[in-house]
């Protein structure tokens, strides 16, 4: 049983690694970006509120994000642990998460920060833009998302260093290279699976 937060810049391959971690530890992956995209596709109120922010590479307001995460973490399937991808993205969100998880009696056990070279990240994202046609993967929006990441999300890593929860993962190389580094950390924390 583990509650894990995955940090890293846009394009660091968080989504791919999140899916692998979730499968490896048999816990649900909760991605706020994915939840927003599903809401936009379904035309919900949350989707309508989120879309313009996402298209500009801005953060969706905390009032929307925090309530959505709180509702998601109250669901039965995450009571045995979860992997959060894309949240928290600000120190304020990290504080809200601490309150939510304290209330649920399931505090965050581990924060993994995938660190990558910024030029590598931008080129990866431009490639993804071609493949997936995401509205927020155009070059100016990508650059803006990197700026917002530095301003708002890098301090979240420091917040978790202070709580002694942060493990840094070298995000260079292939998906399998990064995955091997993550498995090493997970096995060290919870013992080898399978
Ligand atoms: P992602 O798929 O994690 O890159 O998220 C895509 C977009 O969803 C972000 O650029 C934001 O506009 C929005 N988003 C996702 N998670 C959050 C969050 N924790 N706080 C604010 N906005 C978010």
mmCIF file with all atom_site columns, C-alpha atoms and ligand atoms in Angstrom:
data_model
loop_
_atom_site.group_PDB
_atom_site.id
_atom_site.type_symbol
_atom_site.label_atom_id
_atom_site.label_alt_id
_atom_site.label_comp_id
_atom_site.label_asym_id
_atom_site.label_entity_id
_atom_site.label_seq_id
_atom_site.pdbx_PDB_ins_code
_atom_site.Cartn_x
_atom_site.Cartn_y
_atom_site.Cartn_z
_atom_site.occupancy
_atom_site.B_iso_or_equiv
_atom_site.pdbx_formal_charge
_atom_site.auth_seq_id
_atom_site.auth_comp_id
_atom_site.auth_asym_id
_atom_site.auth_atom_id
_atom_site.pdbx_PDB_model_num
ATOM   1   C CA  . UNK A 1 1   ? 0.000   0.000   0.000   1.00 0.00 ? 1   UNK A CA  1
ATOM   2   C CA  . UNK A 1 2   ? 1.636   3.172   -1.189  1.00 0.00 ? 2   UNK A CA  1
ATOM   3   C CA  . UNK A 1 3   ? 0.504   6.715   -1.916  1.00 0.00 ? 3   UNK A CA  1
ATOM   4   C CA  . UNK A 1 4   ? 2.870   8.241   -4.395  1.00 0.00 ? 4   UNK A CA  1
ATOM   5   C CA  . UNK A 1 5   ? 3.185   11.630  -6.077  1.00 0.00 ? 5   UNK A CA  1
ATOM   6   C CA  . UNK A 1 6   ? 4.962   11.861  -9.417  1.00 0.00 ? 6   UNK A CA  1
ATOM   7   C CA  . UNK A 1 7   ? 6.604   15.208  -10.251 1.00 0.00 ? 7   UNK A CA  1
ATOM   8   C CA  . UNK A 1 8   ? 8.438   16.361  -13.338 1.00 0.00 ? 8   UNK A CA  1
ATOM   9   C CA  . UNK A 1 9   ? 8.235   18.913  -16.130 1.00 0.00 ? 9   UNK A CA  1
ATOM   10  C CA  . UNK A 1 10  ? 5.761   18.645  -18.983 1.00 0.00 ? 10  UNK A CA  1
ATOM   11  C CA  . UNK A 1 11  ? 7.091   16.076  -21.442 1.00 0.00 ? 11  UNK A CA  1
ATOM   12  C CA  . UNK A 1 12  ? 9.203   14.183  -18.887 1.00 0.00 ? 12  UNK A CA  1
ATOM   13  C CA  . UNK A 1 13  ? 7.262   11.001  -19.646 1.00 0.00 ? 13  UNK A CA  1
ATOM   14  C CA  . UNK A 1 14  ? 5.269   11.114  -16.409 1.00 0.00 ? 14  UNK A CA  1
ATOM   15  C CA  . UNK A 1 15  ? 2.155   9.573   -17.943 1.00 0.00 ? 15  UNK A CA  1
ATOM   16  C CA  . UNK A 1 16  ? 4.016   6.525   -19.244 1.00 0.00 ? 16  UNK A CA  1
ATOM   17  C CA  . UNK A 1 17  ? 5.902   5.953   -16.001 1.00 0.00 ? 17  UNK A CA  1
ATOM   18  C CA  . UNK A 1 18  ? 2.734   6.584   -13.967 1.00 0.00 ? 18  UNK A CA  1
ATOM   19  C CA  . UNK A 1 19  ? 0.956   3.766   -15.797 1.00 0.00 ? 19  UNK A CA  1
ATOM   20  C CA  . UNK A 1 20  ? 3.876   1.414   -15.148 1.00 0.00 ? 20  UNK A CA  1
ATOM   21  C CA  . UNK A 1 21  ? 4.128   2.309   -11.460 1.00 0.00 ? 21  UNK A CA  1
ATOM   22  C CA  . UNK A 1 22  ? 0.379   1.847   -11.050 1.00 0.00 ? 22  UNK A CA  1
ATOM   23  C CA  . UNK A 1 23  ? 0.519   -1.584  -12.619 1.00 0.00 ? 23  UNK A CA  1
ATOM   24  C CA  . UNK A 1 24  ? 3.643   -2.620  -10.708 1.00 0.00 ? 24  UNK A CA  1
ATOM   25  C CA  . UNK A 1 25  ? 2.205   -1.648  -7.328  1.00 0.00 ? 25  UNK A CA  1
ATOM   26  C CA  . UNK A 1 26  ? -1.398  -2.460  -8.230  1.00 0.00 ? 26  UNK A CA  1
ATOM   27  C CA  . UNK A 1 27  ? -2.655  1.014   -7.345  1.00 0.00 ? 27  UNK A CA  1
ATOM   28  C CA  . UNK A 1 28  ? -4.780  3.367   -9.486  1.00 0.00 ? 28  UNK A CA  1
ATOM   29  C CA  . UNK A 1 29  ? -3.025  6.156   -11.398 1.00 0.00 ? 29  UNK A CA  1
ATOM   30  C CA  . UNK A 1 30  ? -4.826  9.448   -10.952 1.00 0.00 ? 30  UNK A CA  1
ATOM   31  C CA  . UNK A 1 31  ? -3.842  12.022  -13.571 1.00 0.00 ? 31  UNK A CA  1
ATOM   32  C CA  . UNK A 1 32  ? -5.482  15.433  -13.257 1.00 0.00 ? 32  UNK A CA  1
ATOM   33  C CA  . UNK A 1 33  ? -4.603  16.240  -16.887 1.00 0.00 ? 33  UNK A CA  1
ATOM   34  C CA  . UNK A 1 34  ? -6.298  13.011  -18.028 1.00 0.00 ? 34  UNK A CA  1
ATOM   35  C CA  . UNK A 1 35  ? -9.361  13.717  -15.893 1.00 0.00 ? 35  UNK A CA  1
ATOM   36  C CA  . UNK A 1 36  ? -9.604  17.194  -17.432 1.00 0.00 ? 36  UNK A CA  1
ATOM   37  C CA  . UNK A 1 37  ? -9.251  15.828  -20.969 1.00 0.00 ? 37  UNK A CA  1
ATOM   38  C CA  . UNK A 1 38  ? -11.972 13.243  -20.279 1.00 0.00 ? 38  UNK A CA  1
ATOM   39  C CA  . UNK A 1 39  ? -14.228 15.989  -18.917 1.00 0.00 ? 39  UNK A CA  1
ATOM   40  C CA  . UNK A 1 40  ? -13.614 18.151  -21.980 1.00 0.00 ? 40  UNK A CA  1
ATOM   41  C CA  . UNK A 1 41  ? -14.395 15.217  -24.288 1.00 0.00 ? 41  UNK A CA  1
ATOM   42  C CA  . UNK A 1 42  ? -17.615 14.549  -22.354 1.00 0.00 ? 42  UNK A CA  1
ATOM   43  C CA  . UNK A 1 43  ? -18.592 18.233  -22.337 1.00 0.00 ? 43  UNK A CA  1
ATOM   44  C CA  . UNK A 1 44  ? -19.006 18.456  -18.545 1.00 0.00 ? 44  UNK A CA  1
ATOM   45  C CA  . UNK A 1 45  ? -19.017 21.612  -16.407 1.00 0.00 ? 45  UNK A CA  1
ATOM   46  C CA  . UNK A 1 46  ? -15.491 20.830  -15.187 1.00 0.00 ? 46  UNK A CA  1
ATOM   47  C CA  . UNK A 1 47  ? -14.397 20.418  -18.800 1.00 0.00 ? 47  UNK A CA  1
ATOM   48  C CA  . UNK A 1 48  ? -15.902 23.779  -19.754 1.00 0.00 ? 48  UNK A CA  1
ATOM   49  C CA  . UNK A 1 49  ? -14.161 25.477  -16.835 1.00 0.00 ? 49  UNK A CA  1
ATOM   50  C CA  . UNK A 1 50  ? -10.792 23.858  -17.610 1.00 0.00 ? 50  UNK A CA  1
ATOM   51  C CA  . UNK A 1 51  ? -10.525 24.072  -21.376 1.00 0.00 ? 51  UNK A CA  1
ATOM   52  C CA  . UNK A 1 52  ? -9.488  27.690  -21.956 1.00 0.00 ? 52  UNK A CA  1
ATOM   53  C CA  . UNK A 1 53  ? -6.775  27.460  -19.290 1.00 0.00 ? 53  UNK A CA  1
ATOM   54  C CA  . UNK A 1 54  ? -5.428  24.225  -20.684 1.00 0.00 ? 54  UNK A CA  1
ATOM   55  C CA  . UNK A 1 55  ? -5.368  25.547  -24.242 1.00 0.00 ? 55  UNK A CA  1
ATOM   56  C CA  . UNK A 1 56  ? -3.221  28.478  -23.080 1.00 0.00 ? 56  UNK A CA  1
ATOM   57  C CA  . UNK A 1 57  ? -0.875  26.316  -20.995 1.00 0.00 ? 57  UNK A CA  1
ATOM   58  C CA  . UNK A 1 58  ? -2.127  27.944  -17.775 1.00 0.00 ? 58  UNK A CA  1
ATOM   59  C CA  . UNK A 1 59  ? -3.098  26.137  -14.616 1.00 0.00 ? 59  UNK A CA  1
ATOM   60  C CA  . UNK A 1 60  ? -6.764  25.449  -14.104 1.00 0.00 ? 60  UNK A CA  1
ATOM   61  C CA  . UNK A 1 61  ? -7.860  27.414  -10.982 1.00 0.00 ? 61  UNK A CA  1
ATOM   62  C CA  . UNK A 1 62  ? -7.332  25.725  -7.624  1.00 0.00 ? 62  UNK A CA  1
ATOM   63  C CA  . UNK A 1 63  ? -11.033 25.919  -6.815  1.00 0.00 ? 63  UNK A CA  1
ATOM   64  C CA  . UNK A 1 64  ? -11.711 23.524  -9.697  1.00 0.00 ? 64  UNK A CA  1
ATOM   65  C CA  . UNK A 1 65  ? -8.638  21.267  -9.345  1.00 0.00 ? 65  UNK A CA  1
ATOM   66  C CA  . UNK A 1 66  ? -8.669  20.798  -5.585  1.00 0.00 ? 66  UNK A CA  1
ATOM   67  C CA  . UNK A 1 67  ? -12.350 19.869  -5.413  1.00 0.00 ? 67  UNK A CA  1
ATOM   68  C CA  . UNK A 1 68  ? -11.884 17.428  -8.266  1.00 0.00 ? 68  UNK A CA  1
ATOM   69  C CA  . UNK A 1 69  ? -8.890  15.749  -6.606  1.00 0.00 ? 69  UNK A CA  1
ATOM   70  C CA  . UNK A 1 70  ? -10.619 15.583  -3.244  1.00 0.00 ? 70  UNK A CA  1
ATOM   71  C CA  . UNK A 1 71  ? -13.635 13.859  -4.804  1.00 0.00 ? 71  UNK A CA  1
ATOM   72  C CA  . UNK A 1 72  ? -11.368 11.430  -6.667  1.00 0.00 ? 72  UNK A CA  1
ATOM   73  C CA  . UNK A 1 73  ? -9.371  10.513  -3.542  1.00 0.00 ? 73  UNK A CA  1
ATOM   74  C CA  . UNK A 1 74  ? -12.559 9.777   -1.627  1.00 0.00 ? 74  UNK A CA  1
ATOM   75  C CA  . UNK A 1 75  ? -13.486 7.008   -4.089  1.00 0.00 ? 75  UNK A CA  1
ATOM   76  C CA  . UNK A 1 76  ? -13.245 3.421   -2.815  1.00 0.00 ? 76  UNK A CA  1
ATOM   77  C CA  . UNK A 1 77  ? -10.647 2.259   -5.358  1.00 0.00 ? 77  UNK A CA  1
ATOM   78  C CA  . UNK A 1 78  ? -7.925  4.584   -4.026  1.00 0.00 ? 78  UNK A CA  1
ATOM   79  C CA  . UNK A 1 79  ? -8.260  3.687   -0.351  1.00 0.00 ? 79  UNK A CA  1
ATOM   80  C CA  . UNK A 1 80  ? -5.453  1.121   -0.721  1.00 0.00 ? 80  UNK A CA  1
ATOM   81  C CA  . UNK A 1 81  ? -3.092  3.683   -2.233  1.00 0.00 ? 81  UNK A CA  1
ATOM   82  C CA  . UNK A 1 82  ? -2.746  5.754   -5.394  1.00 0.00 ? 82  UNK A CA  1
ATOM   83  C CA  . UNK A 1 83  ? -0.292  7.300   -7.783  1.00 0.00 ? 83  UNK A CA  1
ATOM   84  C CA  . UNK A 1 84  ? -0.884  10.994  -8.446  1.00 0.00 ? 84  UNK A CA  1
ATOM   85  C CA  . UNK A 1 85  ? 0.352   12.368  -11.766 1.00 0.00 ? 85  UNK A CA  1
ATOM   86  C CA  . UNK A 1 86  ? 0.042   16.101  -12.448 1.00 0.00 ? 86  UNK A CA  1
ATOM   87  C CA  . UNK A 1 87  ? -0.987  17.087  -8.931  1.00 0.00 ? 87  UNK A CA  1
ATOM   88  C CA  . UNK A 1 88  ? 0.137   18.920  -6.845  1.00 0.00 ? 88  UNK A CA  1
ATOM   89  C CA  . UNK A 1 89  ? 1.559   21.538  -9.191  1.00 0.00 ? 89  UNK A CA  1
ATOM   90  C CA  . UNK A 1 90  ? 1.809   24.376  -6.666  1.00 0.00 ? 90  UNK A CA  1
ATOM   91  C CA  . UNK A 1 91  ? 2.864   24.530  -3.015  1.00 0.00 ? 91  UNK A CA  1
ATOM   92  C CA  . UNK A 1 92  ? -0.714  25.578  -2.184  1.00 0.00 ? 92  UNK A CA  1
ATOM   93  C CA  . UNK A 1 93  ? -2.009  22.405  -3.864  1.00 0.00 ? 93  UNK A CA  1
ATOM   94  C CA  . UNK A 1 94  ? 0.562   20.365  -1.936  1.00 0.00 ? 94  UNK A CA  1
ATOM   95  C CA  . UNK A 1 95  ? -0.789  21.833  1.294   1.00 0.00 ? 95  UNK A CA  1
ATOM   96  C CA  . UNK A 1 96  ? -4.347  21.023  0.234   1.00 0.00 ? 96  UNK A CA  1
ATOM   97  C CA  . UNK A 1 97  ? -3.251  17.477  -0.625  1.00 0.00 ? 97  UNK A CA  1
ATOM   98  C CA  . UNK A 1 98  ? -1.699  17.094  2.799   1.00 0.00 ? 98  UNK A CA  1
ATOM   99  C CA  . UNK A 1 99  ? -5.029  18.087  4.376   1.00 0.00 ? 99  UNK A CA  1
ATOM   100 C CA  . UNK A 1 100 ? -7.063  15.786  2.104   1.00 0.00 ? 100 UNK A CA  1
ATOM   101 C CA  . UNK A 1 101 ? -4.810  12.781  2.711   1.00 0.00 ? 101 UNK A CA  1
ATOM   102 C CA  . UNK A 1 102 ? -4.624  13.450  6.453   1.00 0.00 ? 102 UNK A CA  1
ATOM   103 C CA  . UNK A 1 103 ? -8.416  13.429  6.568   1.00 0.00 ? 103 UNK A CA  1
ATOM   104 C CA  . UNK A 1 104 ? -8.482  10.143  4.667   1.00 0.00 ? 104 UNK A CA  1
ATOM   105 C CA  . UNK A 1 105 ? -5.743  8.654   6.849   1.00 0.00 ? 105 UNK A CA  1
ATOM   106 C CA  . UNK A 1 106 ? -3.614  7.893   3.813   1.00 0.00 ? 106 UNK A CA  1
ATOM   107 C CA  . UNK A 1 107 ? -0.660  10.320  3.777   1.00 0.00 ? 107 UNK A CA  1
ATOM   108 C CA  . UNK A 1 108 ? 1.738   10.530  0.844   1.00 0.00 ? 108 UNK A CA  1
ATOM   109 C CA  . UNK A 1 109 ? 4.573   8.017   1.352   1.00 0.00 ? 109 UNK A CA  1
ATOM   110 C CA  . UNK A 1 110 ? 6.871   8.900   -1.530  1.00 0.00 ? 110 UNK A CA  1
ATOM   111 C CA  . UNK A 1 111 ? 7.390   11.669  -4.076  1.00 0.00 ? 111 UNK A CA  1
ATOM   112 C CA  . UNK A 1 112 ? 9.277   10.795  -7.248  1.00 0.00 ? 112 UNK A CA  1
ATOM   113 C CA  . UNK A 1 113 ? 10.671  13.700  -9.250  1.00 0.00 ? 113 UNK A CA  1
ATOM   114 C CA  . UNK A 1 114 ? 11.706  12.891  -12.805 1.00 0.00 ? 114 UNK A CA  1
ATOM   115 C CA  . UNK A 1 115 ? 14.450  15.321  -13.804 1.00 0.00 ? 115 UNK A CA  1
ATOM   116 C CA  . UNK A 1 116 ? 15.165  15.873  -17.486 1.00 0.00 ? 116 UNK A CA  1
ATOM   117 C CA  . UNK A 1 117 ? 17.097  18.225  -19.667 1.00 0.00 ? 117 UNK A CA  1
ATOM   118 C CA  . UNK A 1 118 ? 14.795  21.014  -20.807 1.00 0.00 ? 118 UNK A CA  1
ATOM   119 C CA  . UNK A 1 119 ? 15.809  20.974  -24.484 1.00 0.00 ? 119 UNK A CA  1
ATOM   120 C CA  . UNK A 1 120 ? 15.173  17.237  -24.557 1.00 0.00 ? 120 UNK A CA  1
ATOM   121 C CA  . UNK A 1 121 ? 11.750  17.800  -23.012 1.00 0.00 ? 121 UNK A CA  1
ATOM   122 C CA  . UNK A 1 122 ? 10.743  20.428  -25.545 1.00 0.00 ? 122 UNK A CA  1
ATOM   123 C CA  . UNK A 1 123 ? 11.761  18.255  -28.492 1.00 0.00 ? 123 UNK A CA  1
ATOM   124 C CA  . UNK A 1 124 ? 9.862   15.294  -27.013 1.00 0.00 ? 124 UNK A CA  1
ATOM   125 C CA  . UNK A 1 125 ? 6.757   17.430  -26.666 1.00 0.00 ? 125 UNK A CA  1
ATOM   126 C CA  . UNK A 1 126 ? 6.953   18.751  -30.204 1.00 0.00 ? 126 UNK A CA  1
ATOM   127 C CA  . UNK A 1 127 ? 7.088   15.134  -31.354 1.00 0.00 ? 127 UNK A CA  1
ATOM   128 C CA  . UNK A 1 128 ? 4.067   14.288  -29.210 1.00 0.00 ? 128 UNK A CA  1
ATOM   129 C CA  . UNK A 1 129 ? 2.247   17.311  -30.655 1.00 0.00 ? 129 UNK A CA  1
ATOM   130 C CA  . UNK A 1 130 ? 2.621   15.839  -34.123 1.00 0.00 ? 130 UNK A CA  1
ATOM   131 C CA  . UNK A 1 131 ? 1.482   12.398  -32.996 1.00 0.00 ? 131 UNK A CA  1
ATOM   132 C CA  . UNK A 1 132 ? -1.434  13.299  -30.725 1.00 0.00 ? 132 UNK A CA  1
ATOM   133 C CA  . UNK A 1 133 ? -2.561  16.750  -31.915 1.00 0.00 ? 133 UNK A CA  1
ATOM   134 C CA  . UNK A 1 134 ? -2.974  18.077  -28.385 1.00 0.00 ? 134 UNK A CA  1
ATOM   135 C CA  . UNK A 1 135 ? -4.119  21.717  -28.370 1.00 0.00 ? 135 UNK A CA  1
ATOM   136 C CA  . UNK A 1 136 ? -1.635  22.504  -25.586 1.00 0.00 ? 136 UNK A CA  1
ATOM   137 C CA  . UNK A 1 137 ? 1.389   21.071  -27.407 1.00 0.00 ? 137 UNK A CA  1
ATOM   138 C CA  . UNK A 1 138 ? 2.132   23.936  -29.790 1.00 0.00 ? 138 UNK A CA  1
ATOM   139 C CA  . UNK A 1 139 ? 5.584   25.466  -29.375 1.00 0.00 ? 139 UNK A CA  1
ATOM   140 C CA  . UNK A 1 140 ? 4.609   28.784  -27.693 1.00 0.00 ? 140 UNK A CA  1
ATOM   141 C CA  . UNK A 1 141 ? 2.278   26.944  -25.318 1.00 0.00 ? 141 UNK A CA  1
ATOM   142 C CA  . UNK A 1 142 ? 4.975   24.350  -24.548 1.00 0.00 ? 142 UNK A CA  1
ATOM   143 C CA  . UNK A 1 143 ? 7.449   27.139  -23.713 1.00 0.00 ? 143 UNK A CA  1
ATOM   144 C CA  . UNK A 1 144 ? 4.864   28.820  -21.518 1.00 0.00 ? 144 UNK A CA  1
ATOM   145 C CA  . UNK A 1 145 ? 4.112   25.558  -19.703 1.00 0.00 ? 145 UNK A CA  1
ATOM   146 C CA  . UNK A 1 146 ? 7.839   25.172  -18.977 1.00 0.00 ? 146 UNK A CA  1
ATOM   147 C CA  . UNK A 1 147 ? 7.940   28.694  -17.499 1.00 0.00 ? 147 UNK A CA  1
ATOM   148 C CA  . UNK A 1 148 ? 4.920   28.000  -15.336 1.00 0.00 ? 148 UNK A CA  1
ATOM   149 C CA  . UNK A 1 149 ? 6.536   24.723  -14.269 1.00 0.00 ? 149 UNK A CA  1
ATOM   150 C CA  . UNK A 1 150 ? 9.665   26.536  -13.099 1.00 0.00 ? 150 UNK A CA  1
ATOM   151 C CA  . UNK A 1 151 ? 7.779   29.241  -11.264 1.00 0.00 ? 151 UNK A CA  1
ATOM   152 C CA  . UNK A 1 152 ? 5.076   27.148  -9.633  1.00 0.00 ? 152 UNK A CA  1
ATOM   153 C CA  . UNK A 1 153 ? 6.020   23.460  -9.557  1.00 0.00 ? 153 UNK A CA  1
ATOM   154 C CA  . UNK A 1 154 ? 9.761   23.421  -8.857  1.00 0.00 ? 154 UNK A CA  1
ATOM   155 C CA  . UNK A 1 155 ? 8.999   24.795  -5.346  1.00 0.00 ? 155 UNK A CA  1
ATOM   156 C CA  . UNK A 1 156 ? 6.761   21.743  -4.783  1.00 0.00 ? 156 UNK A CA  1
ATOM   157 C CA  . UNK A 1 157 ? 9.867   19.531  -4.983  1.00 0.00 ? 157 UNK A CA  1
ATOM   158 C CA  . UNK A 1 158 ? 11.524  21.666  -2.293  1.00 0.00 ? 158 UNK A CA  1
ATOM   159 C CA  . UNK A 1 159 ? 8.382   21.367  -0.181  1.00 0.00 ? 159 UNK A CA  1
ATOM   160 C CA  . UNK A 1 160 ? 8.714   17.578  -0.314  1.00 0.00 ? 160 UNK A CA  1
ATOM   161 C CA  . UNK A 1 161 ? 12.479  17.641  0.307   1.00 0.00 ? 161 UNK A CA  1
ATOM   162 C CA  . UNK A 1 162 ? 11.656  19.449  3.539   1.00 0.00 ? 162 UNK A CA  1
ATOM   163 C CA  . UNK A 1 163 ? 9.289   16.616  4.436   1.00 0.00 ? 163 UNK A CA  1
ATOM   164 C CA  . UNK A 1 164 ? 11.932  14.035  3.567   1.00 0.00 ? 164 UNK A CA  1
ATOM   165 C CA  . UNK A 1 165 ? 9.683   12.404  0.974   1.00 0.00 ? 165 UNK A CA  1
ATOM   166 C CA  . UNK A 1 166 ? 11.482  13.276  -2.266  1.00 0.00 ? 166 UNK A CA  1
ATOM   167 C CA  . UNK A 1 167 ? 13.426  10.829  -4.424  1.00 0.00 ? 167 UNK A CA  1
ATOM   168 C CA  . UNK A 1 168 ? 14.964  12.229  -7.603  1.00 0.00 ? 168 UNK A CA  1
ATOM   169 C CA  . UNK A 1 169 ? 14.908  10.078  -10.748 1.00 0.00 ? 169 UNK A CA  1
ATOM   170 C CA  . UNK A 1 170 ? 17.244  10.715  -13.660 1.00 0.00 ? 170 UNK A CA  1
ATOM   171 C CA  . UNK A 1 171 ? 14.808  11.031  -16.594 1.00 0.00 ? 171 UNK A CA  1
ATOM   172 C CA  . UNK A 1 172 ? 17.415  10.745  -19.364 1.00 0.00 ? 172 UNK A CA  1
ATOM   173 C CA  . UNK A 1 173 ? 17.565  7.844   -21.794 1.00 0.00 ? 173 UNK A CA  1
ATOM   174 C CA  . UNK A 1 174 ? 14.816  5.506   -22.902 1.00 0.00 ? 174 UNK A CA  1
ATOM   175 C CA  . UNK A 1 175 ? 11.486  4.804   -21.208 1.00 0.00 ? 175 UNK A CA  1
ATOM   176 C CA  . UNK A 1 176 ? 12.951  1.497   -20.013 1.00 0.00 ? 176 UNK A CA  1
ATOM   177 C CA  . UNK A 1 177 ? 16.061  3.217   -18.608 1.00 0.00 ? 177 UNK A CA  1
ATOM   178 C CA  . UNK A 1 178 ? 13.923  5.565   -16.530 1.00 0.00 ? 178 UNK A CA  1
ATOM   179 C CA  . UNK A 1 179 ? 11.633  2.731   -15.507 1.00 0.00 ? 179 UNK A CA  1
ATOM   180 C CA  . UNK A 1 180 ? 14.602  0.672   -14.233 1.00 0.00 ? 180 UNK A CA  1
ATOM   181 C CA  . UNK A 1 181 ? 15.643  3.594   -12.006 1.00 0.00 ? 181 UNK A CA  1
ATOM   182 C CA  . UNK A 1 182 ? 12.115  3.928   -10.653 1.00 0.00 ? 182 UNK A CA  1
ATOM   183 C CA  . UNK A 1 183 ? 11.832  0.190   -9.922  1.00 0.00 ? 183 UNK A CA  1
ATOM   184 C CA  . UNK A 1 184 ? 15.051  0.361   -7.958  1.00 0.00 ? 184 UNK A CA  1
ATOM   185 C CA  . UNK A 1 185 ? 13.570  3.066   -5.730  1.00 0.00 ? 185 UNK A CA  1
ATOM   186 C CA  . UNK A 1 186 ? 10.212  1.287   -5.373  1.00 0.00 ? 186 UNK A CA  1
ATOM   187 C CA  . UNK A 1 187 ? 11.863  -2.030  -4.488  1.00 0.00 ? 187 UNK A CA  1
ATOM   188 C CA  . UNK A 1 188 ? 14.009  -0.285  -1.932  1.00 0.00 ? 188 UNK A CA  1
ATOM   189 C CA  . UNK A 1 189 ? 10.897  1.255   -0.347  1.00 0.00 ? 189 UNK A CA  1
ATOM   190 C CA  . UNK A 1 190 ? 8.418   -1.609  -0.494  1.00 0.00 ? 190 UNK A CA  1
ATOM   191 C CA  . UNK A 1 191 ? 10.478  -4.692  -1.361  1.00 0.00 ? 191 UNK A CA  1
ATOM   192 C CA  . UNK A 1 192 ? 10.582  -6.411  -4.750  1.00 0.00 ? 192 UNK A CA  1
ATOM   193 C CA  . UNK A 1 193 ? 7.219   -7.281  -6.322  1.00 0.00 ? 193 UNK A CA  1
ATOM   194 C CA  . UNK A 1 194 ? 6.406   -10.587 -7.981  1.00 0.00 ? 194 UNK A CA  1
HETATM 195 P P1  . LIG B 2 .   ? -0.908  17.323  -17.951 1.00 0.00 ? 1   LIG B P1  1
HETATM 196 O O1  . LIG B 2 .   ? -1.619  16.282  -18.735 1.00 0.00 ? 1   LIG B O1  1
HETATM 197 O O2  . LIG B 2 .   ? -0.562  16.871  -16.548 1.00 0.00 ? 1   LIG B O2  1
HETATM 198 O O3  . LIG B 2 .   ? 0.262   17.917  -18.657 1.00 0.00 ? 1   LIG B O3  1
HETATM 199 O O4  . LIG B 2 .   ? -1.953  18.520  -17.731 1.00 0.00 ? 1   LIG B O4  1
HETATM 200 C C1  . LIG B 2 .   ? -2.480  19.222  -18.839 1.00 0.00 ? 1   LIG B C1  1
HETATM 201 C C2  . LIG B 2 .   ? -3.087  20.538  -18.380 1.00 0.00 ? 1   LIG B C2  1
HETATM 202 O O5  . LIG B 2 .   ? -4.142  20.308  -17.435 1.00 0.00 ? 1   LIG B O5  1
HETATM 203 C C3  . LIG B 2 .   ? -2.134  21.481  -17.657 1.00 0.00 ? 1   LIG B C3  1
HETATM 204 O O6  . LIG B 2 .   ? -1.336  22.230  -18.544 1.00 0.00 ? 1   LIG B O6  1
HETATM 205 C C4  . LIG B 2 .   ? -3.116  22.353  -16.879 1.00 0.00 ? 1   LIG B C4  1
HETATM 206 O O7  . LIG B 2 .   ? -3.747  23.293  -17.727 1.00 0.00 ? 1   LIG B O7  1
HETATM 207 C C5  . LIG B 2 .   ? -4.163  21.343  -16.462 1.00 0.00 ? 1   LIG B C5  1
HETATM 208 N N1  . LIG B 2 .   ? -3.816  20.746  -15.151 1.00 0.00 ? 1   LIG B N1  1
HETATM 209 C C6  . LIG B 2 .   ? -3.498  19.443  -14.897 1.00 0.00 ? 1   LIG B C6  1
HETATM 210 N N2  . LIG B 2 .   ? -3.215  19.265  -13.592 1.00 0.00 ? 1   LIG B N2  1
HETATM 211 C C7  . LIG B 2 .   ? -3.349  20.482  -13.010 1.00 0.00 ? 1   LIG B C7  1
HETATM 212 C C8  . LIG B 2 .   ? -3.157  20.961  -11.682 1.00 0.00 ? 1   LIG B C8  1
HETATM 213 N N3  . LIG B 2 .   ? -2.760  20.147  -10.686 1.00 0.00 ? 1   LIG B N3  1
HETATM 214 N N4  . LIG B 2 .   ? -3.387  22.276  -11.447 1.00 0.00 ? 1   LIG B N4  1
HETATM 215 C C9  . LIG B 2 .   ? -3.776  23.100  -12.417 1.00 0.00 ? 1   LIG B C9  1
HETATM 216 N N5  . LIG B 2 .   ? -3.953  22.725  -13.686 1.00 0.00 ? 1   LIG B N5  1
HETATM 217 C C10 . LIG B 2 .   ? -3.740  21.425  -13.994 1.00 0.00 ? 1   LIG B C10 1
#
